[in-house]
Amino acid sequence: SVSAGAIGACALNTGGEWLALGAGERGQVLVWEWQTERYVLRQHGHQQDMRAVAYGPQARLLCTGGGDGTVRLWNVDSGFSYATLEGH
């Protein structure tokens, strides 16, 4: 559960319906649609804590940064990470 630990980062998409949460030390990214009270995306992405979350301008791209030195790019529609940038 996301309530089991600290939230390391959060971002609201431009439309205001999706809240992205970086679940701190769990390295998990969650996208919550508050109107339907459902997760749109729920994935583990980083080996260490999640430190940054940001949406792209169309809200279909999500970027996360972790204490493991990686930046990951996510497709919110598919739920898949399609790029991992190391050493950042």
mmCIF file of N, CA, C and O in Angstrom, residues 1-84:
data_model
loop_
_atom_site.group_PDB
_atom_site.id
_atom_site.type_symbol
_atom_site.label_atom_id
_atom_site.label_comp_id
_atom_site.label_asym_id
_atom_site.label_seq_id
_atom_site.Cartn_x
_atom_site.Cartn_y
_atom_site.Cartn_z
ATOM 1 N N SER A 1 0.829 -1.188 0.000
ATOM 2 C CA SER A 1 0.000 0.000 0.000
ATOM 3 C C SER A 1 0.869 1.245 0.000
ATOM 4 O O SER A 1 1.909 1.293 0.651
ATOM 5 N N VAL A 2 0.423 2.263 -0.699
ATOM 6 C CA VAL A 2 1.169 3.519 -0.762
ATOM 7 C C VAL A 2 1.216 4.190 0.608
ATOM 8 O O VAL A 2 2.141 4.933 0.917
ATOM 9 N N SER A 3 0.264 3.912 1.457
ATOM 10 C CA SER A 3 0.239 4.533 2.781
ATOM 11 C C SER A 3 1.253 3.921 3.740
ATOM 12 O O SER A 3 1.442 4.423 4.840
ATOM 13 N N ALA A 4 1.939 2.859 3.322
ATOM 14 C CA ALA A 4 2.901 2.191 4.195
ATOM 15 C C ALA A 4 4.228 2.935 4.307
ATOM 16 O O ALA A 4 5.041 2.608 5.155
ATOM 17 N N GLY A 5 4.458 3.931 3.456
ATOM 18 C CA GLY A 5 5.718 4.656 3.507
ATOM 19 C C GLY A 5 5.549 6.084 3.042
ATOM 20 O O GLY A 5 4.456 6.541 2.722
ATOM 21 N N ALA A 6 6.668 6.775 2.990
ATOM 22 C CA ALA A 6 6.657 8.182 2.599
ATOM 23 C C ALA A 6 6.463 8.338 1.090
ATOM 24 O O ALA A 6 6.906 7.499 0.318
ATOM 25 N N ILE A 7 5.832 9.429 0.695
ATOM 26 C CA ILE A 7 5.721 9.811 -0.707
ATOM 27 C C ILE A 7 6.931 10.695 -1.008
ATOM 28 O O ILE A 7 7.118 11.731 -0.375
ATOM 29 N N GLY A 8 7.748 10.288 -1.984
ATOM 30 C CA GLY A 8 8.967 11.027 -2.300
ATOM 31 C C GLY A 8 8.749 12.150 -3.289
ATOM 32 O O GLY A 8 9.506 13.116 -3.329
ATOM 33 N N ALA A 9 7.697 12.051 -4.116
ATOM 34 C CA ALA A 9 7.427 13.064 -5.137
ATOM 35 C C ALA A 9 5.987 12.927 -5.594
ATOM 36 O O ALA A 9 5.402 11.850 -5.503
ATOM 37 N N CYS A 10 5.426 14.030 -6.100
ATOM 38 C CA CYS A 10 4.086 13.973 -6.669
ATOM 39 C C CYS A 10 3.942 15.037 -7.754
ATOM 40 O O CYS A 10 4.661 16.038 -7.757
ATOM 41 N N ALA A 11 3.035 14.779 -8.691
ATOM 42 C CA ALA A 11 2.759 15.722 -9.773
ATOM 43 C C ALA A 11 1.327 15.519 -10.238
ATOM 44 O O ALA A 11 0.836 14.393 -10.274
ATOM 45 N N LEU A 12 0.672 16.616 -10.596
ATOM 46 C CA LEU A 12 -0.681 16.588 -11.121
ATOM 47 C C LEU A 12 -0.611 16.873 -12.616
ATOM 48 O O LEU A 12 0.097 17.792 -13.032
ATOM 49 N N ASN A 13 -1.324 16.076 -13.428
ATOM 50 C CA ASN A 13 -1.283 16.323 -14.874
ATOM 51 C C ASN A 13 -1.992 17.637 -15.209
ATOM 52 O O ASN A 13 -2.694 18.211 -14.372
ATOM 53 N N THR A 14 -1.803 18.114 -16.437
ATOM 54 C CA THR A 14 -2.338 19.419 -16.822
ATOM 55 C C THR A 14 -3.862 19.484 -16.785
ATOM 56 O O THR A 14 -4.430 20.545 -16.561
ATOM 57 N N GLY A 15 -4.541 18.361 -16.983
ATOM 58 C CA GLY A 15 -5.997 18.334 -16.917
ATOM 59 C C GLY A 15 -6.537 18.270 -15.503
ATOM 60 O O GLY A 15 -7.718 18.486 -15.266
ATOM 61 N N GLY A 16 -5.680 17.936 -14.553
ATOM 62 C CA GLY A 16 -6.069 17.895 -13.156
ATOM 63 C C GLY A 16 -6.750 16.628 -12.698
ATOM 64 O O GLY A 16 -7.203 16.543 -11.565
ATOM 65 N N GLU A 17 -6.801 15.601 -13.559
ATOM 66 C CA GLU A 17 -7.497 14.376 -13.141
ATOM 67 C C GLU A 17 -6.579 13.262 -12.657
ATOM 68 O O GLU A 17 -7.024 12.343 -11.982
ATOM 69 N N TRP A 18 -5.297 13.322 -12.986
ATOM 70 C CA TRP A 18 -4.377 12.255 -12.590
ATOM 71 C C TRP A 18 -3.297 12.797 -11.671
ATOM 72 O O TRP A 18 -2.626 13.766 -11.991
ATOM 73 N N LEU A 19 -3.114 12.126 -10.544
ATOM 74 C CA LEU A 19 -2.075 12.470 -9.587
ATOM 75 C C LEU A 19 -1.026 11.371 -9.612
ATOM 76 O O LEU A 19 -1.344 10.204 -9.337
ATOM 77 N N ALA A 20 0.205 11.720 -9.989
ATOM 78 C CA ALA A 20 1.304 10.751 -10.001
ATOM 79 C C ALA A 20 2.032 10.839 -8.665
ATOM 80 O O ALA A 20 2.344 11.930 -8.180
ATOM 81 N N LEU A 21 2.298 9.681 -8.085
ATOM 82 C CA LEU A 21 2.972 9.602 -6.792
ATOM 83 C C LEU A 21 4.218 8.737 -6.915
ATOM 84 O O LEU A 21 4.154 7.641 -7.473
ATOM 85 N N GLY A 22 5.315 9.216 -6.409
ATOM 86 C CA GLY A 22 6.523 8.420 -6.287
ATOM 87 C C GLY A 22 6.572 7.895 -4.872
ATOM 88 O O GLY A 22 6.730 8.678 -3.927
ATOM 89 N N ALA A 23 6.393 6.599 -4.710
ATOM 90 C CA ALA A 23 6.287 6.002 -3.379
ATOM 91 C C ALA A 23 7.657 5.809 -2.753
ATOM 92 O O ALA A 23 8.126 4.690 -2.587
ATOM 93 N N GLY A 24 8.292 6.911 -2.462
ATOM 94 C CA GLY A 24 9.529 7.000 -1.714
ATOM 95 C C GLY A 24 10.467 5.825 -1.808
ATOM 96 O O GLY A 24 10.908 5.441 -2.882
ATOM 97 N N GLU A 25 10.758 5.233 -0.675
ATOM 98 C CA GLU A 25 11.766 4.176 -0.600
ATOM 99 C C GLU A 25 11.360 2.870 -1.279
ATOM 100 O O GLU A 25 12.180 2.003 -1.506
ATOM 101 N N ARG A 26 10.118 2.735 -1.662
ATOM 102 C CA ARG A 26 9.669 1.530 -2.378
ATOM 103 C C ARG A 26 10.046 1.558 -3.845
ATOM 104 O O ARG A 26 9.980 0.540 -4.522
ATOM 105 N N GLY A 27 10.363 2.746 -4.386
ATOM 106 C CA GLY A 27 10.714 2.864 -5.800
ATOM 107 C C GLY A 27 9.551 2.626 -6.732
ATOM 108 O O GLY A 27 9.714 2.276 -7.891
ATOM 109 N N GLN A 28 8.346 2.848 -6.239
ATOM 110 C CA GLN A 28 7.136 2.558 -7.005
ATOM 111 C C GLN A 28 6.513 3.854 -7.513
ATOM 112 O O GLN A 28 6.519 4.871 -6.823
ATOM 113 N N VAL A 29 5.995 3.806 -8.737
ATOM 114 C CA VAL A 29 5.258 4.938 -9.294
ATOM 115 C C VAL A 29 3.789 4.546 -9.397
ATOM 116 O O VAL A 29 3.459 3.435 -9.817
ATOM 117 N N LEU A 30 2.922 5.452 -8.958
ATOM 118 C CA LEU A 30 1.488 5.222 -8.991
ATOM 119 C C LEU A 30 0.824 6.432 -9.622
ATOM 120 O O LEU A 30 1.187 7.572 -9.308
ATOM 121 N N VAL A 31 -0.135 6.202 -10.490
ATOM 122 C CA VAL A 31 -0.943 7.285 -11.042
ATOM 123 C C VAL A 31 -2.382 7.014 -10.611
ATOM 124 O O VAL A 31 -2.952 5.974 -10.931
ATOM 125 N N TRP A 32 -2.915 7.954 -9.866
ATOM 126 C CA TRP A 32 -4.237 7.832 -9.270
ATOM 127 C C TRP A 32 -5.197 8.772 -9.981
ATOM 128 O O TRP A 32 -4.930 9.967 -10.099
ATOM 129 N N GLU A 33 -6.315 8.236 -10.473
ATOM 130 C CA GLU A 33 -7.371 9.064 -11.041
ATOM 131 C C GLU A 33 -8.370 9.324 -9.924
ATOM 132 O O GLU A 33 -9.123 8.420 -9.527
ATOM 133 N N TRP A 34 -8.344 10.523 -9.404
ATOM 134 C CA TRP A 34 -9.114 10.816 -8.192
ATOM 135 C C TRP A 34 -10.626 10.770 -8.409
ATOM 136 O O TRP A 34 -11.368 10.456 -7.483
ATOM 137 N N GLN A 35 -11.107 11.054 -9.620
ATOM 138 C CA GLN A 35 -12.552 11.062 -9.851
ATOM 139 C C GLN A 35 -13.157 9.663 -9.783
ATOM 140 O O GLN A 35 -14.267 9.485 -9.292
ATOM 141 N N THR A 36 -12.431 8.661 -10.290
ATOM 142 C CA THR A 36 -12.931 7.288 -10.253
ATOM 143 C C THR A 36 -12.345 6.500 -9.081
ATOM 144 O O THR A 36 -12.739 5.364 -8.850
ATOM 145 N N GLU A 37 -11.368 7.117 -8.384
ATOM 146 C CA GLU A 37 -10.674 6.478 -7.258
ATOM 147 C C GLU A 37 -10.032 5.157 -7.666
ATOM 148 O O GLU A 37 -10.148 4.142 -6.984
ATOM 149 N N ARG A 38 -9.347 5.197 -8.844
ATOM 150 C CA ARG A 38 -8.662 4.010 -9.375
ATOM 151 C C ARG A 38 -7.231 4.365 -9.731
ATOM 152 O O ARG A 38 -6.933 5.499 -10.094
ATOM 153 N N TYR A 39 -6.390 3.339 -9.707
ATOM 154 C CA TYR A 39 -5.035 3.502 -10.218
ATOM 155 C C TYR A 39 -5.048 3.356 -11.734
ATOM 156 O O TYR A 39 -5.610 2.410 -12.264
ATOM 157 N N VAL A 40 -4.430 4.301 -12.434
ATOM 158 C CA VAL A 40 -4.251 4.233 -13.870
ATOM 159 C C VAL A 40 -2.950 3.500 -14.184
ATOM 160 O O VAL A 40 -2.846 2.772 -15.165
ATOM 161 N N LEU A 41 -1.976 3.676 -13.313
ATOM 162 C CA LEU A 41 -0.655 3.056 -13.473
ATOM 163 C C LEU A 41 -0.134 2.705 -12.095
ATOM 164 O O LEU A 41 -0.269 3.485 -11.148
ATOM 165 N N ARG A 42 0.463 1.528 -11.987
ATOM 166 C CA ARG A 42 1.049 1.084 -10.710
ATOM 167 C C ARG A 42 2.192 0.147 -11.051
ATOM 168 O O ARG A 42 1.964 -1.008 -11.400
ATOM 169 N N GLN A 43 3.407 0.668 -10.960
ATOM 170 C CA GLN A 43 4.584 -0.118 -11.352
ATOM 171 C C GLN A 43 5.757 0.151 -10.412
ATOM 172 O O GLN A 43 5.870 1.236 -9.854
ATOM 173 N N HIS A 44 6.634 -0.836 -10.301
ATOM 174 C CA HIS A 44 7.920 -0.637 -9.630
ATOM 175 C C HIS A 44 8.897 -0.175 -10.689
ATOM 176 O O HIS A 44 8.965 -0.761 -11.764
ATOM 177 N N GLY A 45 9.654 0.879 -10.379
ATOM 178 C CA GLY A 45 10.519 1.417 -11.408
ATOM 179 C C GLY A 45 11.946 1.673 -11.001
ATOM 180 O O GLY A 45 12.824 1.749 -11.846
ATOM 181 N N HIS A 46 12.205 1.826 -9.719
ATOM 182 C CA HIS A 46 13.545 2.173 -9.272
ATOM 183 C C HIS A 46 13.985 1.235 -8.153
ATOM 184 O O HIS A 46 13.182 0.781 -7.360
ATOM 185 N N GLN A 47 15.277 0.975 -8.113
ATOM 186 C CA GLN A 47 15.832 0.077 -7.105
ATOM 187 C C GLN A 47 15.960 0.749 -5.744
ATOM 188 O O GLN A 47 16.085 0.073 -4.734
ATOM 189 N N GLN A 48 15.961 2.087 -5.741
ATOM 190 C CA GLN A 48 16.019 2.843 -4.495
ATOM 191 C C GLN A 48 14.871 3.835 -4.469
ATOM 192 O O GLN A 48 13.934 3.726 -5.257
ATOM 193 N N ASP A 49 14.967 4.808 -3.598
ATOM 194 C CA ASP A 49 13.858 5.743 -3.415
ATOM 195 C C ASP A 49 13.530 6.559 -4.662
ATOM 196 O O ASP A 49 14.388 6.843 -5.476
ATOM 197 N N MET A 50 12.268 6.902 -4.782
ATOM 198 C CA MET A 50 11.780 7.736 -5.875
ATOM 199 C C MET A 50 11.902 9.189 -5.431
ATOM 200 O O MET A 50 11.392 9.565 -4.388
ATOM 201 N N ARG A 51 12.580 10.008 -6.251
ATOM 202 C CA ARG A 51 12.841 11.390 -5.854
ATOM 203 C C ARG A 51 12.153 12.440 -6.711
ATOM 204 O O ARG A 51 12.043 13.592 -6.303
ATOM 205 N N ALA A 52 11.721 12.086 -7.909
ATOM 206 C CA ALA A 52 11.112 13.078 -8.798
ATOM 207 C C ALA A 52 10.080 12.423 -9.704
ATOM 208 O O ALA A 52 10.255 11.287 -10.130
ATOM 209 N N VAL A 53 9.007 13.161 -9.985
ATOM 210 C CA VAL A 53 7.954 12.734 -10.899
ATOM 211 C C VAL A 53 7.498 13.964 -11.678
ATOM 212 O O VAL A 53 7.273 15.020 -11.077
ATOM 213 N N ALA A 54 7.380 13.839 -12.998
ATOM 214 C CA ALA A 54 6.892 14.958 -13.814
ATOM 215 C C ALA A 54 6.157 14.420 -15.037
ATOM 216 O O ALA A 54 6.549 13.403 -15.596
ATOM 217 N N TYR A 55 5.095 15.125 -15.424
ATOM 218 C CA TYR A 55 4.339 14.783 -16.628
ATOM 219 C C TYR A 55 4.885 15.529 -17.828
ATOM 220 O O TYR A 55 5.332 16.673 -17.702
ATOM 221 N N GLY A 56 4.766 14.903 -19.009
ATOM 222 C CA GLY A 56 5.000 15.597 -20.263
ATOM 223 C C GLY A 56 3.796 16.479 -20.556
ATOM 224 O O GLY A 56 2.759 16.378 -19.886
ATOM 225 N N PRO A 57 3.881 17.349 -21.548
ATOM 226 C CA PRO A 57 2.805 18.304 -21.819
ATOM 227 C C PRO A 57 1.456 17.674 -22.186
ATOM 228 O O PRO A 57 0.422 18.263 -21.939
ATOM 229 N N GLN A 58 1.442 16.474 -22.752
ATOM 230 C CA GLN A 58 0.185 15.834 -23.134
ATOM 231 C C GLN A 58 -0.340 14.874 -22.065
ATOM 232 O O GLN A 58 -1.353 14.220 -22.276
ATOM 233 N N ALA A 59 0.370 14.724 -20.951
ATOM 234 C CA ALA A 59 -0.008 13.873 -19.822
ATOM 235 C C ALA A 59 0.005 12.385 -20.152
ATOM 236 O O ALA A 59 -0.514 11.580 -19.402
ATOM 237 N N ARG A 60 0.580 11.990 -21.258
ATOM 238 C CA ARG A 60 0.695 10.574 -21.605
ATOM 239 C C ARG A 60 2.095 10.056 -21.312
ATOM 240 O O ARG A 60 2.324 8.859 -21.291
ATOM 241 N N LEU A 61 3.024 10.964 -21.094
ATOM 242 C CA LEU A 61 4.403 10.639 -20.756
ATOM 243 C C LEU A 61 4.633 11.021 -19.305
ATOM 244 O O LEU A 61 4.232 12.105 -18.866
ATOM 245 N N LEU A 62 5.250 10.119 -18.563
ATOM 246 C CA LEU A 62 5.595 10.384 -17.172
ATOM 247 C C LEU A 62 7.074 10.102 -17.011
ATOM 248 O O LEU A 62 7.579 9.088 -17.506
ATOM 249 N N CYS A 63 7.767 10.984 -16.355
ATOM 250 C CA CYS A 63 9.201 10.852 -16.117
ATOM 251 C C CYS A 63 9.420 10.703 -14.619
ATOM 252 O O CYS A 63 8.847 11.460 -13.836
ATOM 253 N N THR A 64 10.220 9.704 -14.228
ATOM 254 C CA THR A 64 10.535 9.512 -12.812
ATOM 255 C C THR A 64 12.043 9.473 -12.621
ATOM 256 O O THR A 64 12.775 9.017 -13.498
ATOM 257 N N GLY A 65 12.475 9.945 -11.479
ATOM 258 C CA GLY A 65 13.894 9.904 -11.133
ATOM 259 C C GLY A 65 14.063 9.280 -9.769
ATOM 260 O O GLY A 65 13.278 9.535 -8.855
ATOM 261 N N GLY A 66 15.088 8.442 -9.649
ATOM 262 C CA GLY A 66 15.279 7.733 -8.390
ATOM 263 C C GLY A 66 16.679 7.853 -7.832
ATOM 264 O O GLY A 66 17.614 8.273 -8.520
ATOM 265 N N GLY A 67 16.813 7.468 -6.584
ATOM 266 C CA GLY A 67 18.096 7.466 -5.900
ATOM 267 C C GLY A 67 19.067 6.448 -6.461
ATOM 268 O O GLY A 67 20.241 6.433 -6.093
ATOM 269 N N ASP A 68 18.613 5.604 -7.358
ATOM 270 C CA ASP A 68 19.474 4.619 -8.002
ATOM 271 C C ASP A 68 20.243 5.223 -9.176
ATOM 272 O O ASP A 68 20.969 4.530 -9.875
ATOM 273 N N GLY A 69 20.066 6.545 -9.407
ATOM 274 C CA GLY A 69 20.779 7.217 -10.487
ATOM 275 C C GLY A 69 20.160 7.040 -11.855
ATOM 276 O O GLY A 69 20.794 7.318 -12.863
ATOM 277 N N THR A 70 18.902 6.594 -11.905
ATOM 278 C CA THR A 70 18.235 6.418 -13.199
ATOM 279 C C THR A 70 17.062 7.371 -13.343
ATOM 280 O O THR A 70 16.445 7.791 -12.364
ATOM 281 N N VAL A 71 16.766 7.690 -14.594
ATOM 282 C CA VAL A 71 15.565 8.413 -14.977
ATOM 283 C C VAL A 71 14.805 7.475 -15.904
ATOM 284 O O VAL A 71 15.380 6.905 -16.828
ATOM 285 N N ARG A 72 13.519 7.296 -15.626
ATOM 286 C CA ARG A 72 12.707 6.400 -16.456
ATOM 287 C C ARG A 72 11.580 7.181 -17.100
ATOM 288 O O ARG A 72 10.990 8.059 -16.479
ATOM 289 N N LEU A 73 11.281 6.815 -18.351
ATOM 290 C CA LEU A 73 10.163 7.393 -19.088
ATOM 291 C C LEU A 73 9.071 6.339 -19.202
ATOM 292 O O LEU A 73 9.339 5.198 -19.592
ATOM 293 N N TRP A 74 7.857 6.731 -18.881
ATOM 294 C CA TRP A 74 6.722 5.822 -18.829
ATOM 295 C C TRP A 74 5.631 6.263 -19.793
ATOM 296 O O TRP A 74 5.339 7.446 -19.904
ATOM 297 N N ASN A 75 4.983 5.315 -20.438
ATOM 298 C CA ASN A 75 3.775 5.570 -21.215
ATOM 299 C C ASN A 75 2.613 5.302 -20.265
ATOM 300 O O ASN A 75 2.398 4.166 -19.839
ATOM 301 N N VAL A 76 1.880 6.332 -19.910
ATOM 302 C CA VAL A 76 0.804 6.183 -18.932
ATOM 303 C C VAL A 76 -0.317 5.301 -19.475
ATOM 304 O O VAL A 76 -0.933 4.534 -18.736
ATOM 305 N N ASP A 77 -0.585 5.357 -20.782
ATOM 306 C CA ASP A 77 -1.655 4.544 -21.364
ATOM 307 C C ASP A 77 -1.358 3.049 -21.283
ATOM 308 O O ASP A 77 -2.221 2.258 -20.920
ATOM 309 N N SER A 78 -0.134 2.655 -21.616
ATOM 310 C CA SER A 78 0.223 1.229 -21.619
ATOM 311 C C SER A 78 0.724 0.755 -20.256
ATOM 312 O O SER A 78 0.677 -0.426 -19.959
ATOM 313 N N GLY A 79 1.247 1.677 -19.451
ATOM 314 C CA GLY A 79 1.802 1.304 -18.155
ATOM 315 C C GLY A 79 3.240 0.830 -18.210
ATOM 316 O O GLY A 79 3.791 0.401 -17.215
ATOM 317 N N PHE A 80 3.860 0.907 -19.389
ATOM 318 C CA PHE A 80 5.221 0.395 -19.552
ATOM 319 C C PHE A 80 6.253 1.507 -19.539
ATOM 320 O O PHE A 80 6.022 2.594 -20.067
ATOM 321 N N SER A 81 7.394 1.183 -18.970
ATOM 322 C CA SER A 81 8.557 2.058 -19.053
ATOM 323 C C SER A 81 9.230 1.762 -20.385
ATOM 324 O O SER A 81 9.525 0.613 -20.698
ATOM 325 N N TYR A 82 9.451 2.775 -21.210
ATOM 326 C CA TYR A 82 10.030 2.531 -22.521
ATOM 327 C C TYR A 82 11.460 3.046 -22.642
ATOM 328 O O TYR A 82 12.097 2.822 -23.663
ATOM 329 N N ALA A 83 11.967 3.714 -21.619
ATOM 330 C CA ALA A 83 13.369 4.153 -21.667
ATOM 331 C C ALA A 83 13.888 4.306 -20.246
ATOM 332 O O ALA A 83 13.162 4.751 -19.365
ATOM 333 N N THR A 84 15.138 3.894 -20.052
ATOM 334 C CA THR A 84 15.823 4.091 -18.779
ATOM 335 C C THR A 84 17.148 4.773 -19.072
ATOM 336 O O THR A 84 17.952 4.261 -19.847
#
